[in-house]
C-alpha positions as a printed Julia matrix, in Angstrom:
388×3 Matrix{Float64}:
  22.36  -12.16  -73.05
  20.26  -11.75  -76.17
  21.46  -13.42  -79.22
  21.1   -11.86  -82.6
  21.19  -14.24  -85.9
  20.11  -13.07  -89.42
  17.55  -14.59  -91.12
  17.55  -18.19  -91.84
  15.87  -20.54  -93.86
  12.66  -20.94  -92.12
  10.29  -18.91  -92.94
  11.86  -15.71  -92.7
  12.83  -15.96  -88.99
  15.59  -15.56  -86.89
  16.89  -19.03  -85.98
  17.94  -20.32  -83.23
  21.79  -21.61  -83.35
  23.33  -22.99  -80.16
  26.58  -20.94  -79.48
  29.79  -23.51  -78.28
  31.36  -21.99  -75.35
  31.06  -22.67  -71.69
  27.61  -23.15  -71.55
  27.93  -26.37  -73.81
  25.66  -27.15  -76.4
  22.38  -26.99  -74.46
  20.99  -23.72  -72.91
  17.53  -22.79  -70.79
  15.97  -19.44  -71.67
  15.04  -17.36  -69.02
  12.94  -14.3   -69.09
  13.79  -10.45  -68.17
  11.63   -9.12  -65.99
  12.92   -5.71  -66.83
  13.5    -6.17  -70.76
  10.84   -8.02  -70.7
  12.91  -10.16  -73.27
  14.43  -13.76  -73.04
  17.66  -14.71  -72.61
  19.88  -17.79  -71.88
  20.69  -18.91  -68.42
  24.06  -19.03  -67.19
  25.78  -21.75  -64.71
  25.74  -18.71  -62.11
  22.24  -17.59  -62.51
  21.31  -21.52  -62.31
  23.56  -21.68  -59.69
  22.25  -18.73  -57.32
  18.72  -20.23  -58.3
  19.61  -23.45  -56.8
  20.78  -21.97  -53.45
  17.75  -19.73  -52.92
  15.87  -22.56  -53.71
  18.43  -24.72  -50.97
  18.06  -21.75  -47.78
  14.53  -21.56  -48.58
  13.63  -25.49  -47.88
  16.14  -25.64  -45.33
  15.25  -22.63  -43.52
  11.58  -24.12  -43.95
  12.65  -27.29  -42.5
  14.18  -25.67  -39.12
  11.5   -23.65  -38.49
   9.25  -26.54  -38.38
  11.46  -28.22  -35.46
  11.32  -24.79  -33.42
   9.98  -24.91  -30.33
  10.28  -21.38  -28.75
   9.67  -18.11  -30.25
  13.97  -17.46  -29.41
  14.63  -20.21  -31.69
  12.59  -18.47  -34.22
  14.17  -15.54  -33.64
  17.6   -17.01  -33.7
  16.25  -18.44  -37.64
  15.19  -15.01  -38.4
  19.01  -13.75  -37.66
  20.42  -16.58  -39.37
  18.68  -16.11  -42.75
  17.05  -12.8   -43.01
  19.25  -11.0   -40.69
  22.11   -8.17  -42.26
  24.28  -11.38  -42.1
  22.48  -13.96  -42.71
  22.97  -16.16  -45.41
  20.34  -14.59  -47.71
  21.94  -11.34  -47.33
  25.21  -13.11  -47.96
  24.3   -14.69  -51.3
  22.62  -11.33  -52.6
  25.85   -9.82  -52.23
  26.88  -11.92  -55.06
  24.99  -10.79  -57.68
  27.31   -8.34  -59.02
  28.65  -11.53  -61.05
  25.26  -11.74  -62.81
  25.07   -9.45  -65.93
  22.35   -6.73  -65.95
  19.8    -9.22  -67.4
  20.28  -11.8   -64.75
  19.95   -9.54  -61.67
  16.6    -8.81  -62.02
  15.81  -12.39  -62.21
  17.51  -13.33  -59.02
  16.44  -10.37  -57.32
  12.76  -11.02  -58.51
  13.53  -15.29  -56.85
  15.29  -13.69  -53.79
  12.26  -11.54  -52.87
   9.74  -14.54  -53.06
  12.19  -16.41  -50.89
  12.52  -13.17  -48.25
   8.5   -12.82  -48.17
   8.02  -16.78  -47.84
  10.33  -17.1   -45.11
   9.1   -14.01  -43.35
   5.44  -15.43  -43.46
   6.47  -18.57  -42.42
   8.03  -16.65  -39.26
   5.42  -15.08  -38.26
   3.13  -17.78  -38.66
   5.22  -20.12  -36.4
   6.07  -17.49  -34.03
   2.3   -16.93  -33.85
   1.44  -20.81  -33.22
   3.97  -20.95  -30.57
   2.32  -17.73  -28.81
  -1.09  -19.53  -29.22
   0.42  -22.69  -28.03
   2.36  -21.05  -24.66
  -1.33  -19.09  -24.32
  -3.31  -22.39  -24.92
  -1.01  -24.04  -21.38
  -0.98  -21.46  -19.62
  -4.85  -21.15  -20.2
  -5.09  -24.38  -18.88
  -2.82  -24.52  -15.88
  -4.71  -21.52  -14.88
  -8.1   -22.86  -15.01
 -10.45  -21.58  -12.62
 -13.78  -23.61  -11.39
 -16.18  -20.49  -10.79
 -18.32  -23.31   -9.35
 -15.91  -23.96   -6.53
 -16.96  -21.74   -2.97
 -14.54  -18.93   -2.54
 -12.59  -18.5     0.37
 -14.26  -15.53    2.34
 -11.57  -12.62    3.11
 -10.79  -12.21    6.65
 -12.15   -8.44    7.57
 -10.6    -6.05    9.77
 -12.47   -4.95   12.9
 -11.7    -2.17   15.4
  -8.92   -2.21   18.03
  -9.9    -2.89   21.42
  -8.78    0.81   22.47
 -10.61    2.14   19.6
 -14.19    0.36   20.57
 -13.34    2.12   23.82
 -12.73    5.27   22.74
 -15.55    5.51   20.76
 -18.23    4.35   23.73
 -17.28    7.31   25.95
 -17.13    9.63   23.0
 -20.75    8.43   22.32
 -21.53    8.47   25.76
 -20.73   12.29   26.31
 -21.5    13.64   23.3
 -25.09   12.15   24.6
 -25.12   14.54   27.56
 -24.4    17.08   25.42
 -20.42   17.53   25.93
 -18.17   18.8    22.55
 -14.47   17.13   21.97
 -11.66   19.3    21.85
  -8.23   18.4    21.02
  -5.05   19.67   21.41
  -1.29   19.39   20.77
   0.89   16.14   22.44
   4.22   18.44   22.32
   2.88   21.01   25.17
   4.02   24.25   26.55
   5.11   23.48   30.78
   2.98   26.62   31.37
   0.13   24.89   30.09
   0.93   21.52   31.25
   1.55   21.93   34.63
   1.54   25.74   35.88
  -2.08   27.44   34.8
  -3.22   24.21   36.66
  -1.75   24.94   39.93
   0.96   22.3    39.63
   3.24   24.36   42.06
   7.11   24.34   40.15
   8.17   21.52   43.01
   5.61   19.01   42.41
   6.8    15.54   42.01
   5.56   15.18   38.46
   7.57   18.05   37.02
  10.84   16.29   37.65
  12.79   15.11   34.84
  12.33   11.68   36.24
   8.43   11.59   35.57
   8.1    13.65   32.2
   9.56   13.64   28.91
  11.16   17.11   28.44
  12.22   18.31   25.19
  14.18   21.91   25.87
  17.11   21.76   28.21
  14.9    24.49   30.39
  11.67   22.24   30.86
   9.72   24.68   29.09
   8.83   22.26   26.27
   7.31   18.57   27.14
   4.98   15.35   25.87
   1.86   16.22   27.79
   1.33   13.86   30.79
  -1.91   14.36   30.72
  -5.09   15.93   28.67
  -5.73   18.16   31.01
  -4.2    21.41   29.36
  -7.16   21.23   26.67
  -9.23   22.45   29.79
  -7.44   25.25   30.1
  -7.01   26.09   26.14
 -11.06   25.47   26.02
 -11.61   28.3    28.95
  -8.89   30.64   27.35
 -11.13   30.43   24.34
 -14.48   30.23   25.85
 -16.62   31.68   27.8
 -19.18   29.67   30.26
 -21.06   27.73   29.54
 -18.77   24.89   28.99
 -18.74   21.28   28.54
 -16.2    19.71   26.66
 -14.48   16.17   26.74
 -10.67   15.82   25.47
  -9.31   12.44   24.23
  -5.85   11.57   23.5
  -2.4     9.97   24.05
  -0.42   11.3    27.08
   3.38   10.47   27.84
   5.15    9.75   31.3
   8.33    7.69   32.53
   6.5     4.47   33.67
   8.52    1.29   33.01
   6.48   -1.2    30.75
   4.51   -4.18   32.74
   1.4    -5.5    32.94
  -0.53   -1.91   34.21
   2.15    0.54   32.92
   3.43    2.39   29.75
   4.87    5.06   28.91
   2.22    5.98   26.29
  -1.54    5.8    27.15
  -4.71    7.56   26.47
  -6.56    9.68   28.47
 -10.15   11.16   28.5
 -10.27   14.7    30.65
 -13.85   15.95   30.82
 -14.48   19.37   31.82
 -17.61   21.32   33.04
 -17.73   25.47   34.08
 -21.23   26.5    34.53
 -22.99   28.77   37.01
 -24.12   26.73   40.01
 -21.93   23.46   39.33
 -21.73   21.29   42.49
 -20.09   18.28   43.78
 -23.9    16.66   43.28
 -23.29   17.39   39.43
 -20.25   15.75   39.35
 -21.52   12.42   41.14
 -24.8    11.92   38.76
 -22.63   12.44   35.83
 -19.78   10.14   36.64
 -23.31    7.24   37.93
 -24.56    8.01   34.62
 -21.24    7.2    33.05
 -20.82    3.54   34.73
 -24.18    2.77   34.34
 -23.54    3.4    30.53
 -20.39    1.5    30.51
 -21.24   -1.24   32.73
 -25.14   -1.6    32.97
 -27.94   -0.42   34.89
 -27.42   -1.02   38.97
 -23.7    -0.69   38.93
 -23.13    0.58   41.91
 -19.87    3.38   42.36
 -17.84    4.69   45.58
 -16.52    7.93   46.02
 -13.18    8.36   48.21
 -11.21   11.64   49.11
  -7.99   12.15   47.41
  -6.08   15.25   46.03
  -5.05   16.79   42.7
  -3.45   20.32   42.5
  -5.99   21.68   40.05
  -9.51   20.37   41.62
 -10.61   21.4    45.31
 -12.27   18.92   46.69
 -10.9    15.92   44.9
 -11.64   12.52   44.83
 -11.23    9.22   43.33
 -14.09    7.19   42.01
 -14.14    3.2    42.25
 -16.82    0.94   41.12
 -18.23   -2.33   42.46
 -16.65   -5.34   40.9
 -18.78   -6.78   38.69
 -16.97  -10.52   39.23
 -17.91  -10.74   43.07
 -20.43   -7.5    43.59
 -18.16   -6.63   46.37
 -17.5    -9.61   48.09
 -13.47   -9.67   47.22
 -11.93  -12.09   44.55
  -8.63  -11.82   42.39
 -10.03   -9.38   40.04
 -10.29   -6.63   42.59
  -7.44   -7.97   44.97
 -10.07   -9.13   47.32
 -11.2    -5.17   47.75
 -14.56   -5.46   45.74
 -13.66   -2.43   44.49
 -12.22   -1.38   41.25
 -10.58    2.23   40.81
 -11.87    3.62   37.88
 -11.02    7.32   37.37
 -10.03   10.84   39.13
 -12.24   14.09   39.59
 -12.81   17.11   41.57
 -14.03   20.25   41.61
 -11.87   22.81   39.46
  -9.46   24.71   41.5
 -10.44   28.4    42.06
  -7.1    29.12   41.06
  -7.59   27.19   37.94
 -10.87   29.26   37.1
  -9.03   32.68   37.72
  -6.23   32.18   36.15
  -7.95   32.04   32.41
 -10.55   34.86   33.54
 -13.07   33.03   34.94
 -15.24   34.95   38.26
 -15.31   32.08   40.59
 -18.08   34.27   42.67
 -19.93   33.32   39.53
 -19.13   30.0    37.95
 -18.07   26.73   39.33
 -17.11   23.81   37.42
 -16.23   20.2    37.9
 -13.59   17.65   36.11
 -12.46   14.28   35.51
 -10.34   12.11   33.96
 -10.35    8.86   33.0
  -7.49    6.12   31.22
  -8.94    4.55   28.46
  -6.61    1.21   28.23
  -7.89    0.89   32.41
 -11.17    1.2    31.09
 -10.88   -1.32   28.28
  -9.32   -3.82   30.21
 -12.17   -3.72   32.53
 -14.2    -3.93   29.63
 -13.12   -7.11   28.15
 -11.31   -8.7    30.93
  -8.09   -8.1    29.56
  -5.2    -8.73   32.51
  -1.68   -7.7    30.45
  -1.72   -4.17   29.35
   0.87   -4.71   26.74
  -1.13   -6.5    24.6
  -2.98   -3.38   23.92
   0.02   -2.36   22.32
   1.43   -5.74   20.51
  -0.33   -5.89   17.76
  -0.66   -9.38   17.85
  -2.94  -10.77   15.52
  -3.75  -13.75   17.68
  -5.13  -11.23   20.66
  -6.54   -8.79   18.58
  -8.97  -11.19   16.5
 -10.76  -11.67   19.52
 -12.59   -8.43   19.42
């Protein structure tokens, strides 16, 4: 409050005469920020000094103990927060008169800022600090070797596939491929599989429609005929892919294999065309000199037909466990393509003549690396497959 005196004795100034009251004799002037005027300090503006003064060092005090940046948070709450104690103690100001207000409010604020820098900055530390460990737990030696990634490699099956692609595509044959879900006309009939063969039963083939009109393909063989519908002679095509039939799984069956069908319609085709490709062929897959045997058999959609073995390459033909003491390994299935075959997509047999083959790839690969289970093709095993 201001206190106004008249004039007094000395020199024409107000003096200064101490008031008796609450306050006592003795009084500390304090200074208006917004009068800009001085004034005497009460026991409550002392008072609310003193406390500011009192969360400020103690607030101070636990921050310096904190260890975690949630105990500086939980601080922050405590004093800062809408009710912290700070917050709390402002609320009593309205007990202040207007010239006192200002001057708390003015002490307040330095306390807010001080303990709000002093937040951050220990907040901060601890984030350098947490960094700092975690900096060095992590420590790398870039002078240390590295550990070289293993690196994936092809499947046998695939290496397999991928020689007799390269092998025919080097005399000149295209690949064609074709659906897995096949049409039974396709399938079986156009290549003179009569309706009472043995491997249209339900038995041998997965059907899908209740009529057997619908099927997996057990074989690749209905590309040839797709390929002729298409094209016209000259043709000489090659068509990988998976096939389906009911085999129980062992150690030379599955239900699931792959098959390459090769297929050649040309004018003048002979049974002398189909020997020097299928040499060509083992010599390819097996080496110069290997020698090959070719015995009658029979397949609905070639005329003459024949199976084609080659010599073993463990005993060169003496007999050992290998071949089943034969010296012979069976390798594949050709013929010359049925007449009936030919006409049926169009084709004047007077004209053209062709020849075909087929050929399971999983035989062929365990041949090629001496593989005796044929499951393991199929396993996925990491401990067979790193092998290759």
């Amino acid at each position: 409050m201001n206190i106004h005196v008249k004039r007094g004795w000395y020199r024409g100034r107000p003096a200064f005469r101490p008031r008796l009251g609450r306050e006592g004799f003795f009084a500390v002037l304090a200074y208006c920020p917004r009068c800009h005027k001085d004034f005497l300090e009460t026991k409550e503006l002392q008072g609310m000094k003193e406390k500011l003064e009192h969360i400020r060092q103690e607030a101070l005090a636990a921050l310096a103990e904190t260890k975690a940046a949630a105990d500086v948070e939980t601080l922050r709450v405590k004093y800062l927060g809408k009710k912290g104690e700070l917050t709390a103690l402002l609320k009593q100001m309205g007990k202040l008169s207007p010239e006192e207000r200002p001057v708390i409010g003015q002490v307040a604020n330095e306390v807010r800022e001080a303990l709000s820098s002093a937040l951050e900055a220990r907040k901060q530390s601890i984030a350098d600090a947490l960094l700092n460990q975690r900096l060095a737990a992590e420590a790398v030696d870039v002078t240390i070797p590295g550990t070289r990634p293993d690196l994936g490699h092809k499947h046998p099956m695939s290496i397999a596939l991928d020689e007799l692609k390269e092998i025919f595509i080097g005399m000149g044959f295209q690949i064609a491929e074709g659906p897995e879900v096949e049409l039974a006309d396709y399938n079986f009939t156009k290549l003179n599989t009569l309706e009472n063969h043995p491997a249209r039963e339900w038995t041998d083939t997965f059907y899908i429609e209740e009529d057997s009109s619908l099927l997996l393909r057990t074989q690749t063989s209905p590309m040839q005929v797709r390929t002729m519908e298409r094209q016209k002679p000259p043709i000489r095509v090659i068509a990988p892919g998976r096939v389906y039939r009911k085999d129980e799984v062992d150690a030379t069956h599955s239900p699931m294999f792959h098959q390459v069908e090769g297929l050649v319609v040309d004018k003048g085709i002979t049974m002398a065309d189909l020997k020097g490709t299928l040499n060509a062929l083992v010599e390819a897959l097996y080496g110069k000199g290997s020698k090959t045997r070719f015995r009658p058999h029979h397949f609905p959609f070639t005329e003459p037909s024949c199976e084609v073995d080659v010599q073993c390459h463990a005993c060169g033909g003496e007999g050992c466990r290998i071949c089943k003491g034969e010296g012979w390994i069976e390798l594949l299935g050709a013929g010359m393509v049925h007449p009936k075959v030919l006409q049926g997509v169009g084709i004047d047999t007077d004209i053209y003549s062709g020849f075909a083959f087929g050929i399971g790839v999983e035989r062929m690969a365990m041949r090629r690396f001496n593989i005796t289970d044929l499951r393991l093709i199929f396993e996925n095993d990491l401990r067979f497959l790193s092998q290759f």
